[in-house]
């Protein structure tokens, strides 16, 4: 069993959730195609890449949430629009 999309890595909205869910599906399919007779290896390979990828996106989401709703807003939001402190 494995997870993908929001079920695997629900995070604060940053405009990446649907993209990550589709990428997860594609990467899972690719891993299974590469190891058709060894599903455990396929899932492990998929998860090894999926968890760091989604952790990075979650960190970006937390950063954006702070810019939008943190103590420094609206200054932080204006800084982002001006190219300073832009989320990765
Ligand atoms: C307000 C809002 C705005 C967003 N804007 C963006 C954006 O601009 N860009 C972006 O990339 N992402 C955005 N997202 C995030 C994005 O919608 C999700 O990350 C994405 O839909 C996750 O896809 P998923 O397939 O993992 O889950 P979901 O899209 O939630 O699909 C899960 C499906 O499973 C079904 N389901 C649940 N339980 C069961 C069950 N027991 N049996 C059968 N079916 C079940 C649900 O009905 C649903 O259809 C936004 C999210 C929200 C809430």
PDB file of N, CA and C and ligand atoms in Angstrom:
ATOM      1  N   UNK A   1       0.829  -1.179   0.000  1.00  0.00           N
ATOM      2  CA  UNK A   1       0.000   0.000   0.000  1.00  0.00           C
ATOM      3  C   UNK A   1       0.880   1.251   0.000  1.00  0.00           C
ATOM      4  N   UNK A   2       0.433   2.281  -0.692  1.00  0.00           N
ATOM      5  CA  UNK A   2       1.123   3.554  -0.620  1.00  0.00           C
ATOM      6  C   UNK A   2       0.084   4.674  -0.708  1.00  0.00           C
ATOM      7  N   UNK A   3       0.543   5.891  -0.610  1.00  0.00           N
ATOM      8  CA  UNK A   3      -0.338   7.055  -0.670  1.00  0.00           C
ATOM      9  C   UNK A   3       0.184   8.019  -1.716  1.00  0.00           C
ATOM     10  N   UNK A   4      -0.715   8.865  -2.221  1.00  0.00           N
ATOM     11  CA  UNK A   4      -0.273   9.924  -3.115  1.00  0.00           C
ATOM     12  C   UNK A   4      -1.201  11.119  -2.962  1.00  0.00           C
ATOM     13  N   UNK A   5      -0.753  12.244  -3.489  1.00  0.00           N
ATOM     14  CA  UNK A   5      -1.551  13.456  -3.421  1.00  0.00           C
ATOM     15  C   UNK A   5      -1.751  13.930  -1.989  1.00  0.00           C
ATOM     16  N   UNK A   6      -2.885  14.589  -1.771  1.00  0.00           N
ATOM     17  CA  UNK A   6      -3.154  15.146  -0.444  1.00  0.00           C
ATOM     18  C   UNK A   6      -3.136  14.083   0.647  1.00  0.00           C
ATOM     19  N   UNK A   7      -3.518  12.863   0.323  1.00  0.00           N
ATOM     20  CA  UNK A   7      -3.525  11.799   1.333  1.00  0.00           C
ATOM     21  C   UNK A   7      -2.114  11.564   1.876  1.00  0.00           C
ATOM     22  N   UNK A   8      -1.111  11.810   1.045  1.00  0.00           N
ATOM     23  CA  UNK A   8       0.277  11.582   1.471  1.00  0.00           C
ATOM     24  C   UNK A   8       0.885  12.825   2.080  1.00  0.00           C
ATOM     25  N   UNK A   9       0.451  14.005   1.610  1.00  0.00           N
ATOM     26  CA  UNK A   9       1.161  15.226   2.038  1.00  0.00           C
ATOM     27  C   UNK A   9       0.257  16.450   1.974  1.00  0.00           C
ATOM     28  N   UNK A  10      -0.815  16.429   2.742  1.00  0.00           N
ATOM     29  CA  UNK A  10      -1.676  17.613   2.829  1.00  0.00           C
ATOM     30  C   UNK A  10      -0.876  18.754   3.452  1.00  0.00           C
ATOM     31  N   UNK A  11      -0.972  19.944   2.852  1.00  0.00           N
ATOM     32  CA  UNK A  11      -0.165  21.068   3.334  1.00  0.00           C
ATOM     33  C   UNK A  11      -0.959  22.354   3.181  1.00  0.00           C
ATOM     34  N   UNK A  12      -0.443  23.416   3.778  1.00  0.00           N
ATOM     35  CA  UNK A  12      -1.049  24.729   3.604  1.00  0.00           C
ATOM     36  C   UNK A  12      -1.072  25.062   2.110  1.00  0.00           C
ATOM     37  N   UNK A  13      -2.182  25.685   1.614  1.00  0.00           N
ATOM     38  CA  UNK A  13      -2.287  25.961   0.178  1.00  0.00           C
ATOM     39  C   UNK A  13      -1.148  26.836  -0.335  1.00  0.00           C
ATOM     40  N   UNK A  14      -0.495  26.412  -1.386  1.00  0.00           N
ATOM     41  CA  UNK A  14       0.516  27.238  -2.055  1.00  0.00           C
ATOM     42  C   UNK A  14       0.456  27.057  -3.563  1.00  0.00           C
ATOM     43  N   UNK A  15      -0.683  26.533  -4.052  1.00  0.00           N
ATOM     44  CA  UNK A  15      -0.836  26.391  -5.496  1.00  0.00           C
ATOM     45  C   UNK A  15      -0.074  25.227  -6.086  1.00  0.00           C
ATOM     46  N   UNK A  16       0.349  24.276  -5.257  1.00  0.00           N
ATOM     47  CA  UNK A  16       1.126  23.148  -5.761  1.00  0.00           C
ATOM     48  C   UNK A  16       0.447  21.795  -5.543  1.00  0.00           C
ATOM     49  N   UNK A  17      -0.639  21.775  -4.751  1.00  0.00           N
ATOM     50  CA  UNK A  17      -1.219  20.493  -4.353  1.00  0.00           C
ATOM     51  C   UNK A  17      -1.661  19.626  -5.521  1.00  0.00           C
ATOM     52  N   UNK A  18      -2.366  20.224  -6.480  1.00  0.00           N
ATOM     53  CA  UNK A  18      -2.841  19.442  -7.632  1.00  0.00           C
ATOM     54  C   UNK A  18      -1.664  18.998  -8.491  1.00  0.00           C
ATOM     55  N   UNK A  19      -0.676  19.890  -8.645  1.00  0.00           N
ATOM     56  CA  UNK A  19       0.507  19.529  -9.440  1.00  0.00           C
ATOM     57  C   UNK A  19       1.245  18.366  -8.800  1.00  0.00           C
ATOM     58  N   UNK A  20       1.400  18.438  -7.474  1.00  0.00           N
ATOM     59  CA  UNK A  20       2.097  17.356  -6.772  1.00  0.00           C
ATOM     60  C   UNK A  20       1.320  16.048  -6.879  1.00  0.00           C
ATOM     61  N   UNK A  21      -0.018  16.129  -6.784  1.00  0.00           N
ATOM     62  CA  UNK A  21      -0.827  14.908  -6.863  1.00  0.00           C
ATOM     63  C   UNK A  21      -0.668  14.252  -8.239  1.00  0.00           C
ATOM     64  N   UNK A  22      -0.676  15.068  -9.298  1.00  0.00           N
ATOM     65  CA  UNK A  22      -0.510  14.507 -10.650  1.00  0.00           C
ATOM     66  C   UNK A  22       0.901  13.958 -10.846  1.00  0.00           C
ATOM     67  N   UNK A  23       1.890  14.674 -10.316  1.00  0.00           N
ATOM     68  CA  UNK A  23       3.271  14.188 -10.435  1.00  0.00           C
ATOM     69  C   UNK A  23       3.436  12.876  -9.672  1.00  0.00           C
ATOM     70  N   UNK A  24       2.849  12.805  -8.472  1.00  0.00           N
ATOM     71  CA  UNK A  24       2.899  11.550  -7.713  1.00  0.00           C
ATOM     72  C   UNK A  24       2.355  10.398  -8.556  1.00  0.00           C
ATOM     73  N   UNK A  25       1.186  10.624  -9.189  1.00  0.00           N
ATOM     74  CA  UNK A  25       0.580   9.561  -9.999  1.00  0.00           C
ATOM     75  C   UNK A  25       1.491   9.118 -11.122  1.00  0.00           C
ATOM     76  N   UNK A  26       2.100  10.102 -11.791  1.00  0.00           N
ATOM     77  CA  UNK A  26       3.000   9.774 -12.902  1.00  0.00           C
ATOM     78  C   UNK A  26       4.230   9.022 -12.404  1.00  0.00           C
ATOM     79  N   UNK A  27       4.793   9.489 -11.287  1.00  0.00           N
ATOM     80  CA  UNK A  27       6.008   8.854 -10.753  1.00  0.00           C
ATOM     81  C   UNK A  27       5.709   7.454 -10.218  1.00  0.00           C
ATOM     82  N   UNK A  28       4.540   7.284  -9.620  1.00  0.00           N
ATOM     83  CA  UNK A  28       4.153   5.955  -9.140  1.00  0.00           C
ATOM     84  C   UNK A  28       4.012   5.001 -10.323  1.00  0.00           C
ATOM     85  N   UNK A  29       3.350   5.468 -11.378  1.00  0.00           N
ATOM     86  CA  UNK A  29       3.208   4.638 -12.580  1.00  0.00           C
ATOM     87  C   UNK A  29       4.560   4.264 -13.166  1.00  0.00           C
ATOM     88  N   UNK A  30       5.474   5.224 -13.175  1.00  0.00           N
ATOM     89  CA  UNK A  30       6.797   4.958 -13.724  1.00  0.00           C
ATOM     90  C   UNK A  30       7.550   3.933 -12.867  1.00  0.00           C
ATOM     91  N   UNK A  31       7.438   4.067 -11.559  1.00  0.00           N
ATOM     92  CA  UNK A  31       8.136   3.118 -10.682  1.00  0.00           C
ATOM     93  C   UNK A  31       7.588   1.699 -10.858  1.00  0.00           C
ATOM     94  N   UNK A  32       6.273   1.585 -10.996  1.00  0.00           N
ATOM     95  CA  UNK A  32       5.677   0.250 -11.193  1.00  0.00           C
ATOM     96  C   UNK A  32       6.102  -0.326 -12.546  1.00  0.00           C
ATOM     97  N   UNK A  33       6.132   0.537 -13.557  1.00  0.00           N
ATOM     98  CA  UNK A  33       6.567   0.057 -14.886  1.00  0.00           C
ATOM     99  C   UNK A  33       8.021  -0.399 -14.859  1.00  0.00           C
ATOM    100  N   UNK A  34       8.843   0.249 -14.016  1.00  0.00           N
ATOM    101  CA  UNK A  34      10.260  -0.128 -13.940  1.00  0.00           C
ATOM    102  C   UNK A  34      10.464  -1.422 -13.157  1.00  0.00           C
ATOM    103  N   UNK A  35       9.514  -1.751 -12.271  1.00  0.00           N
ATOM    104  CA  UNK A  35       9.639  -2.957 -11.429  1.00  0.00           C
ATOM    105  C   UNK A  35       8.322  -3.727 -11.442  1.00  0.00           C
ATOM    106  N   UNK A  36       7.892  -4.195 -12.610  1.00  0.00           N
ATOM    107  CA  UNK A  36       6.565  -4.815 -12.712  1.00  0.00           C
ATOM    108  C   UNK A  36       6.414  -6.086 -11.870  1.00  0.00           C
ATOM    109  N   UNK A  37       7.527  -6.757 -11.577  1.00  0.00           N
ATOM    110  CA  UNK A  37       7.435  -8.013 -10.822  1.00  0.00           C
ATOM    111  C   UNK A  37       7.804  -7.847  -9.362  1.00  0.00           C
ATOM    112  N   UNK A  38       8.033  -6.597  -8.931  1.00  0.00           N
ATOM    113  CA  UNK A  38       8.457  -6.365  -7.547  1.00  0.00           C
ATOM    114  C   UNK A  38       7.819  -5.074  -7.040  1.00  0.00           C
ATOM    115  N   UNK A  39       6.567  -5.199  -6.624  1.00  0.00           N
ATOM    116  CA  UNK A  39       5.798  -4.008  -6.263  1.00  0.00           C
ATOM    117  C   UNK A  39       6.379  -3.313  -5.035  1.00  0.00           C
ATOM    118  N   UNK A  40       6.963  -4.083  -4.105  1.00  0.00           N
ATOM    119  CA  UNK A  40       7.546  -3.455  -2.907  1.00  0.00           C
ATOM    120  C   UNK A  40       8.709  -2.531  -3.285  1.00  0.00           C
ATOM    121  N   UNK A  41       9.558  -2.986  -4.190  1.00  0.00           N
ATOM    122  CA  UNK A  41      10.663  -2.147  -4.665  1.00  0.00           C
ATOM    123  C   UNK A  41      10.123  -0.918  -5.382  1.00  0.00           C
ATOM    124  N   UNK A  42       9.095  -1.105  -6.184  1.00  0.00           N
ATOM    125  CA  UNK A  42       8.492   0.020  -6.913  1.00  0.00           C
ATOM    126  C   UNK A  42       7.956   1.063  -5.934  1.00  0.00           C
ATOM    127  N   UNK A  43       7.230   0.623  -4.909  1.00  0.00           N
ATOM    128  CA  UNK A  43       6.651   1.573  -3.946  1.00  0.00           C
ATOM    129  C   UNK A  43       7.746   2.264  -3.142  1.00  0.00           C
ATOM    130  N   UNK A  44       8.775   1.512  -2.757  1.00  0.00           N
ATOM    131  CA  UNK A  44       9.876   2.114  -1.995  1.00  0.00           C
ATOM    132  C   UNK A  44      10.580   3.182  -2.825  1.00  0.00           C
ATOM    133  N   UNK A  45      10.815   2.880  -4.105  1.00  0.00           N
ATOM    134  CA  UNK A  45      11.482   3.835  -4.989  1.00  0.00           C
ATOM    135  C   UNK A  45      10.628   5.100  -5.137  1.00  0.00           C
ATOM    136  N   UNK A  46       9.331   4.914  -5.347  1.00  0.00           N
ATOM    137  CA  UNK A  46       8.415   6.046  -5.476  1.00  0.00           C
ATOM    138  C   UNK A  46       8.411   6.890  -4.192  1.00  0.00           C
ATOM    139  N   UNK A  47       8.321   6.243  -3.046  1.00  0.00           N
ATOM    140  CA  UNK A  47       8.232   6.977  -1.773  1.00  0.00           C
ATOM    141  C   UNK A  47       9.545   7.690  -1.436  1.00  0.00           C
ATOM    142  N   UNK A  48      10.674   7.101  -1.826  1.00  0.00           N
ATOM    143  CA  UNK A  48      11.974   7.729  -1.549  1.00  0.00           C
ATOM    144  C   UNK A  48      12.069   9.109  -2.192  1.00  0.00           C
ATOM    145  N   UNK A  49      11.466   9.282  -3.354  1.00  0.00           N
ATOM    146  CA  UNK A  49      11.481  10.586  -4.021  1.00  0.00           C
ATOM    147  C   UNK A  49      10.293  11.444  -3.585  1.00  0.00           C
ATOM    148  N   UNK A  50       9.149  10.797  -3.336  1.00  0.00           N
ATOM    149  CA  UNK A  50       7.920  11.560  -3.059  1.00  0.00           C
ATOM    150  C   UNK A  50       7.992  12.310  -1.728  1.00  0.00           C
ATOM    151  N   UNK A  51       8.504  11.678  -0.679  1.00  0.00           N
ATOM    152  CA  UNK A  51       8.466  12.343   0.630  1.00  0.00           C
ATOM    153  C   UNK A  51       9.339  13.596   0.675  1.00  0.00           C
ATOM    154  N   UNK A  52      10.610  13.562   0.211  1.00  0.00           N
ATOM    155  CA  UNK A  52      11.399  14.812   0.209  1.00  0.00           C
ATOM    156  C   UNK A  52      10.792  15.874  -0.699  1.00  0.00           C
ATOM    157  N   UNK A  53      10.262  15.451  -1.852  1.00  0.00           N
ATOM    158  CA  UNK A  53       9.653  16.413  -2.778  1.00  0.00           C
ATOM    159  C   UNK A  53       8.493  17.133  -2.098  1.00  0.00           C
ATOM    160  N   UNK A  54       7.629  16.380  -1.429  1.00  0.00           N
ATOM    161  CA  UNK A  54       6.448  16.992  -0.809  1.00  0.00           C
ATOM    162  C   UNK A  54       6.827  17.774   0.449  1.00  0.00           C
ATOM    163  N   UNK A  55       7.899  17.359   1.143  1.00  0.00           N
ATOM    164  CA  UNK A  55       8.337  18.118   2.317  1.00  0.00           C
ATOM    165  C   UNK A  55       8.819  19.502   1.893  1.00  0.00           C
ATOM    166  N   UNK A  56       9.508  19.555   0.765  1.00  0.00           N
ATOM    167  CA  UNK A  56       9.993  20.847   0.254  1.00  0.00           C
ATOM    168  C   UNK A  56       8.804  21.744  -0.100  1.00  0.00           C
ATOM    169  N   UNK A  57       7.794  21.169  -0.747  1.00  0.00           N
ATOM    170  CA  UNK A  57       6.608  21.956  -1.108  1.00  0.00           C
ATOM    171  C   UNK A  57       5.861  22.407   0.141  1.00  0.00           C
ATOM    172  N   UNK A  58       5.821  21.555   1.164  1.00  0.00           N
ATOM    173  CA  UNK A  58       5.140  21.931   2.410  1.00  0.00           C
ATOM    174  C   UNK A  58       5.857  23.087   3.089  1.00  0.00           C
ATOM    175  N   UNK A  59       7.196  23.077   3.037  1.00  0.00           N
ATOM    176  CA  UNK A  59       7.959  24.187   3.619  1.00  0.00           C
ATOM    177  C   UNK A  59       7.664  25.476   2.869  1.00  0.00           C
ATOM    178  N   UNK A  60       7.563  25.383   1.540  1.00  0.00           N
ATOM    179  CA  UNK A  60       7.210  26.555   0.744  1.00  0.00           C
ATOM    180  C   UNK A  60       5.825  27.069   1.138  1.00  0.00           C
ATOM    181  N   UNK A  61       4.885  26.138   1.350  1.00  0.00           N
ATOM    182  CA  UNK A  61       3.528  26.518   1.733  1.00  0.00           C
ATOM    183  C   UNK A  61       3.503  27.226   3.077  1.00  0.00           C
ATOM    184  N   UNK A  62       4.300  26.728   4.015  1.00  0.00           N
ATOM    185  CA  UNK A  62       4.358  27.357   5.340  1.00  0.00           C
ATOM    186  C   UNK A  62       4.952  28.758   5.234  1.00  0.00           C
ATOM    187  N   UNK A  63       5.961  28.888   4.375  1.00  0.00           N
ATOM    188  CA  UNK A  63       6.598  30.196   4.175  1.00  0.00           C
ATOM    189  C   UNK A  63       5.598  31.180   3.570  1.00  0.00           C
ATOM    190  N   UNK A  64       4.852  30.723   2.580  1.00  0.00           N
ATOM    191  CA  UNK A  64       3.855  31.592   1.939  1.00  0.00           C
ATOM    192  C   UNK A  64       2.754  31.967   2.929  1.00  0.00           C
ATOM    193  N   UNK A  65       2.341  31.003   3.743  1.00  0.00           N
ATOM    194  CA  UNK A  65       1.308  31.264   4.757  1.00  0.00           C
ATOM    195  C   UNK A  65       1.778  32.362   5.707  1.00  0.00           C
ATOM    196  N   UNK A  66       3.048  32.317   6.092  1.00  0.00           N
ATOM    197  CA  UNK A  66       3.608  33.327   6.994  1.00  0.00           C
ATOM    198  C   UNK A  66       3.615  34.700   6.312  1.00  0.00           C
ATOM    199  N   UNK A  67       3.959  34.710   5.023  1.00  0.00           N
ATOM    200  CA  UNK A  67       3.974  35.976   4.278  1.00  0.00           C
ATOM    201  C   UNK A  67       2.572  36.567   4.199  1.00  0.00           C
ATOM    202  N   UNK A  68       1.583  35.713   3.962  1.00  0.00           N
ATOM    203  CA  UNK A  68       0.211  36.196   3.770  1.00  0.00           C
ATOM    204  C   UNK A  68      -0.480  36.542   5.086  1.00  0.00           C
ATOM    205  N   UNK A  69      -0.238  35.732   6.124  1.00  0.00           N
ATOM    206  CA  UNK A  69      -1.052  35.858   7.337  1.00  0.00           C
ATOM    207  C   UNK A  69      -0.237  36.063   8.613  1.00  0.00           C
ATOM    208  N   UNK A  70       1.096  36.137   8.497  1.00  0.00           N
ATOM    209  CA  UNK A  70       1.932  36.257   9.684  1.00  0.00           C
ATOM    210  C   UNK A  70       1.881  37.653  10.280  1.00  0.00           C
ATOM    211  N   UNK A  71       2.625  37.822  11.344  1.00  0.00           N
ATOM    212  CA  UNK A  71       2.627  39.098  12.070  1.00  0.00           C
ATOM    213  C   UNK A  71       3.117  40.255  11.205  1.00  0.00           C
ATOM    214  N   UNK A  72       3.972  39.968  10.213  1.00  0.00           N
ATOM    215  CA  UNK A  72       4.561  41.032   9.409  1.00  0.00           C
ATOM    216  C   UNK A  72       3.716  41.502   8.240  1.00  0.00           C
ATOM    217  N   UNK A  73       2.594  40.839   7.997  1.00  0.00           N
ATOM    218  CA  UNK A  73       1.775  41.235   6.854  1.00  0.00           C
ATOM    219  C   UNK A  73       1.072  42.561   7.141  1.00  0.00           C
ATOM    220  N   UNK A  74       0.845  43.466   6.227  1.00  0.00           N
ATOM    221  CA  UNK A  74       1.010  43.306   4.775  1.00  0.00           C
ATOM    222  C   UNK A  74       2.410  43.619   4.249  1.00  0.00           C
ATOM    223  N   UNK A  75       3.343  44.050   5.142  1.00  0.00           N
ATOM    224  CA  UNK A  75       4.681  44.395   4.663  1.00  0.00           C
ATOM    225  C   UNK A  75       5.331  43.212   3.952  1.00  0.00           C
ATOM    226  N   UNK A  76       5.207  42.017   4.555  1.00  0.00           N
ATOM    227  CA  UNK A  76       5.832  40.835   3.955  1.00  0.00           C
ATOM    228  C   UNK A  76       5.240  40.542   2.573  1.00  0.00           C
ATOM    229  N   UNK A  77       3.939  40.786   2.425  1.00  0.00           N
ATOM    230  CA  UNK A  77       3.290  40.550   1.134  1.00  0.00           C
ATOM    231  C   UNK A  77       3.787  41.563   0.097  1.00  0.00           C
ATOM    232  N   UNK A  78       3.890  42.826   0.512  1.00  0.00           N
ATOM    233  CA  UNK A  78       4.406  43.848  -0.401  1.00  0.00           C
ATOM    234  C   UNK A  78       5.842  43.530  -0.802  1.00  0.00           C
ATOM    235  N   UNK A  79       6.657  43.087   0.163  1.00  0.00           N
ATOM    236  CA  UNK A  79       8.039  42.708  -0.135  1.00  0.00           C
ATOM    237  C   UNK A  79       8.077  41.593  -1.176  1.00  0.00           C
ATOM    238  N   UNK A  80       7.176  40.617  -1.032  1.00  0.00           N
ATOM    239  CA  UNK A  80       7.156  39.503  -1.977  1.00  0.00           C
ATOM    240  C   UNK A  80       6.834  40.014  -3.383  1.00  0.00           C
ATOM    241  N   UNK A  81       5.826  40.912  -3.500  1.00  0.00           N
ATOM    242  CA  UNK A  81       5.464  41.435  -4.813  1.00  0.00           C
ATOM    243  C   UNK A  81       6.594  42.263  -5.418  1.00  0.00           C
ATOM    244  N   UNK A  82       7.421  42.832  -4.553  1.00  0.00           N
ATOM    245  CA  UNK A  82       8.538  43.650  -5.043  1.00  0.00           C
ATOM    246  C   UNK A  82       9.797  42.813  -5.270  1.00  0.00           C
ATOM    247  N   UNK A  83       9.661  41.501  -5.046  1.00  0.00           N
ATOM    248  CA  UNK A  83      10.786  40.615  -5.357  1.00  0.00           C
ATOM    249  C   UNK A  83      11.686  40.307  -4.189  1.00  0.00           C
ATOM    250  N   UNK A  84      11.323  40.784  -3.002  1.00  0.00           N
ATOM    251  CA  UNK A  84      12.111  40.471  -1.806  1.00  0.00           C
ATOM    252  C   UNK A  84      11.350  39.438  -0.985  1.00  0.00           C
ATOM    253  N   UNK A  85      12.054  38.457  -0.476  1.00  0.00           N
ATOM    254  CA  UNK A  85      11.413  37.471   0.390  1.00  0.00           C
ATOM    255  C   UNK A  85      10.429  36.588  -0.345  1.00  0.00           C
ATOM    256  N   UNK A  86      10.637  36.436  -1.647  1.00  0.00           N
ATOM    257  CA  UNK A  86       9.748  35.603  -2.450  1.00  0.00           C
ATOM    258  C   UNK A  86       9.912  34.136  -2.078  1.00  0.00           C
ATOM    259  N   UNK A  87       8.794  33.401  -1.938  1.00  0.00           N
ATOM    260  CA  UNK A  87       8.929  31.978  -1.656  1.00  0.00           C
ATOM    261  C   UNK A  87       9.715  31.286  -2.765  1.00  0.00           C
ATOM    262  N   UNK A  88      10.449  30.225  -2.384  1.00  0.00           N
ATOM    263  CA  UNK A  88      11.232  29.488  -3.378  1.00  0.00           C
ATOM    264  C   UNK A  88      10.323  28.901  -4.436  1.00  0.00           C
TER     265      UNK A  88
HETATM  266  C1  LIG B   1      -9.584  26.212  -1.973  1.00  0.00           C
HETATM  267  C2  LIG B   1      -8.471  25.404  -2.579  1.00  0.00           C
HETATM  268  C3  LIG B   1      -7.714  25.936  -3.611  1.00  0.00           C
HETATM  269  C4  LIG B   1      -6.679  25.207  -4.192  1.00  0.00           C
HETATM  270  N1  LIG B   1      -5.952  25.760  -5.217  1.00  0.00           N
HETATM  271  C5  LIG B   1      -4.981  25.048  -5.808  1.00  0.00           C
HETATM  272  C6  LIG B   1      -4.236  25.588  -6.908  1.00  0.00           C
HETATM  273  O1  LIG B   1      -4.455  26.721  -7.335  1.00  0.00           O
HETATM  274  N2  LIG B   1      -3.274  24.824  -7.462  1.00  0.00           N
HETATM  275  C7  LIG B   1      -2.992  23.566  -7.010  1.00  0.00           C
HETATM  276  O2  LIG B   1      -2.102  22.899  -7.560  1.00  0.00           O
HETATM  277  N3  LIG B   1      -3.670  23.024  -5.968  1.00  0.00           N
HETATM  278  C8  LIG B   1      -4.658  23.727  -5.367  1.00  0.00           C
HETATM  279  N4  LIG B   1      -5.370  23.194  -4.307  1.00  0.00           N
HETATM  280  C9  LIG B   1      -4.983  21.879  -3.795  1.00  0.00           C
HETATM  281  C10 LIG B   1      -5.552  20.769  -4.673  1.00  0.00           C
HETATM  282  O3  LIG B   1      -6.953  20.925  -4.864  1.00  0.00           O
HETATM  283  C11 LIG B   1      -5.276  19.422  -3.992  1.00  0.00           C
HETATM  284  O4  LIG B   1      -3.921  19.380  -3.556  1.00  0.00           O
HETATM  285  C12 LIG B   1      -5.546  18.273  -4.975  1.00  0.00           C
HETATM  286  O5  LIG B   1      -6.906  18.282  -5.353  1.00  0.00           O
HETATM  287  C13 LIG B   1      -5.198  16.943  -4.316  1.00  0.00           C
HETATM  288  O6  LIG B   1      -5.577  15.930  -5.196  1.00  0.00           O
HETATM  289  P1  LIG B   1      -5.884  14.496  -4.637  1.00  0.00           P
HETATM  290  O7  LIG B   1      -6.251  13.676  -5.830  1.00  0.00           O
HETATM  291  O8  LIG B   1      -4.747  14.038  -3.787  1.00  0.00           O
HETATM  292  O9  LIG B   1      -7.119  14.643  -3.641  1.00  0.00           O
HETATM  293  P2  LIG B   1      -8.599  15.133  -3.949  1.00  0.00           P
HETATM  294  O10 LIG B   1      -8.645  16.066  -5.122  1.00  0.00           O
HETATM  295  O11 LIG B   1      -9.143  15.592  -2.639  1.00  0.00           O
HETATM  296  O12 LIG B   1      -9.330  13.807  -4.422  1.00  0.00           O
HETATM  297  C14 LIG B   1      -9.664  12.807  -3.488  1.00  0.00           C
HETATM  298  C15 LIG B   1     -10.941  12.162  -4.025  1.00  0.00           C
HETATM  299  O13 LIG B   1     -11.219  11.004  -3.234  1.00  0.00           O
HETATM  300  C16 LIG B   1     -12.597  10.980  -2.970  1.00  0.00           C
HETATM  301  N5  LIG B   1     -12.777  10.169  -1.755  1.00  0.00           N
HETATM  302  C17 LIG B   1     -12.549  10.509  -0.460  1.00  0.00           C
HETATM  303  N6  LIG B   1     -12.833   9.497   0.353  1.00  0.00           N
HETATM  304  C18 LIG B   1     -13.246   8.474  -0.433  1.00  0.00           C
HETATM  305  C19 LIG B   1     -13.699   7.143  -0.178  1.00  0.00           C
HETATM  306  N7  LIG B   1     -13.757   6.646   1.060  1.00  0.00           N
HETATM  307  N8  LIG B   1     -14.049   6.375  -1.232  1.00  0.00           N
HETATM  308  C20 LIG B   1     -13.974   6.870  -2.501  1.00  0.00           C
HETATM  309  N9  LIG B   1     -13.549   8.117  -2.801  1.00  0.00           N
HETATM  310  C21 LIG B   1     -13.214   8.895  -1.776  1.00  0.00           C
HETATM  311  C22 LIG B   1     -12.984  12.441  -2.791  1.00  0.00           C
HETATM  312  O14 LIG B   1     -14.373  12.641  -2.991  1.00  0.00           O
HETATM  313  C23 LIG B   1     -12.161  13.086  -3.909  1.00  0.00           C
HETATM  314  O15 LIG B   1     -12.835  13.105  -5.145  1.00  0.00           O
HETATM  315  C24 LIG B   1      -6.399  23.903  -3.718  1.00  0.00           C
HETATM  316  C25 LIG B   1      -7.182  23.358  -2.674  1.00  0.00           C
HETATM  317  C26 LIG B   1      -8.190  24.093  -2.110  1.00  0.00           C
HETATM  318  C27 LIG B   1      -9.029  23.485  -1.006  1.00  0.00           C
END
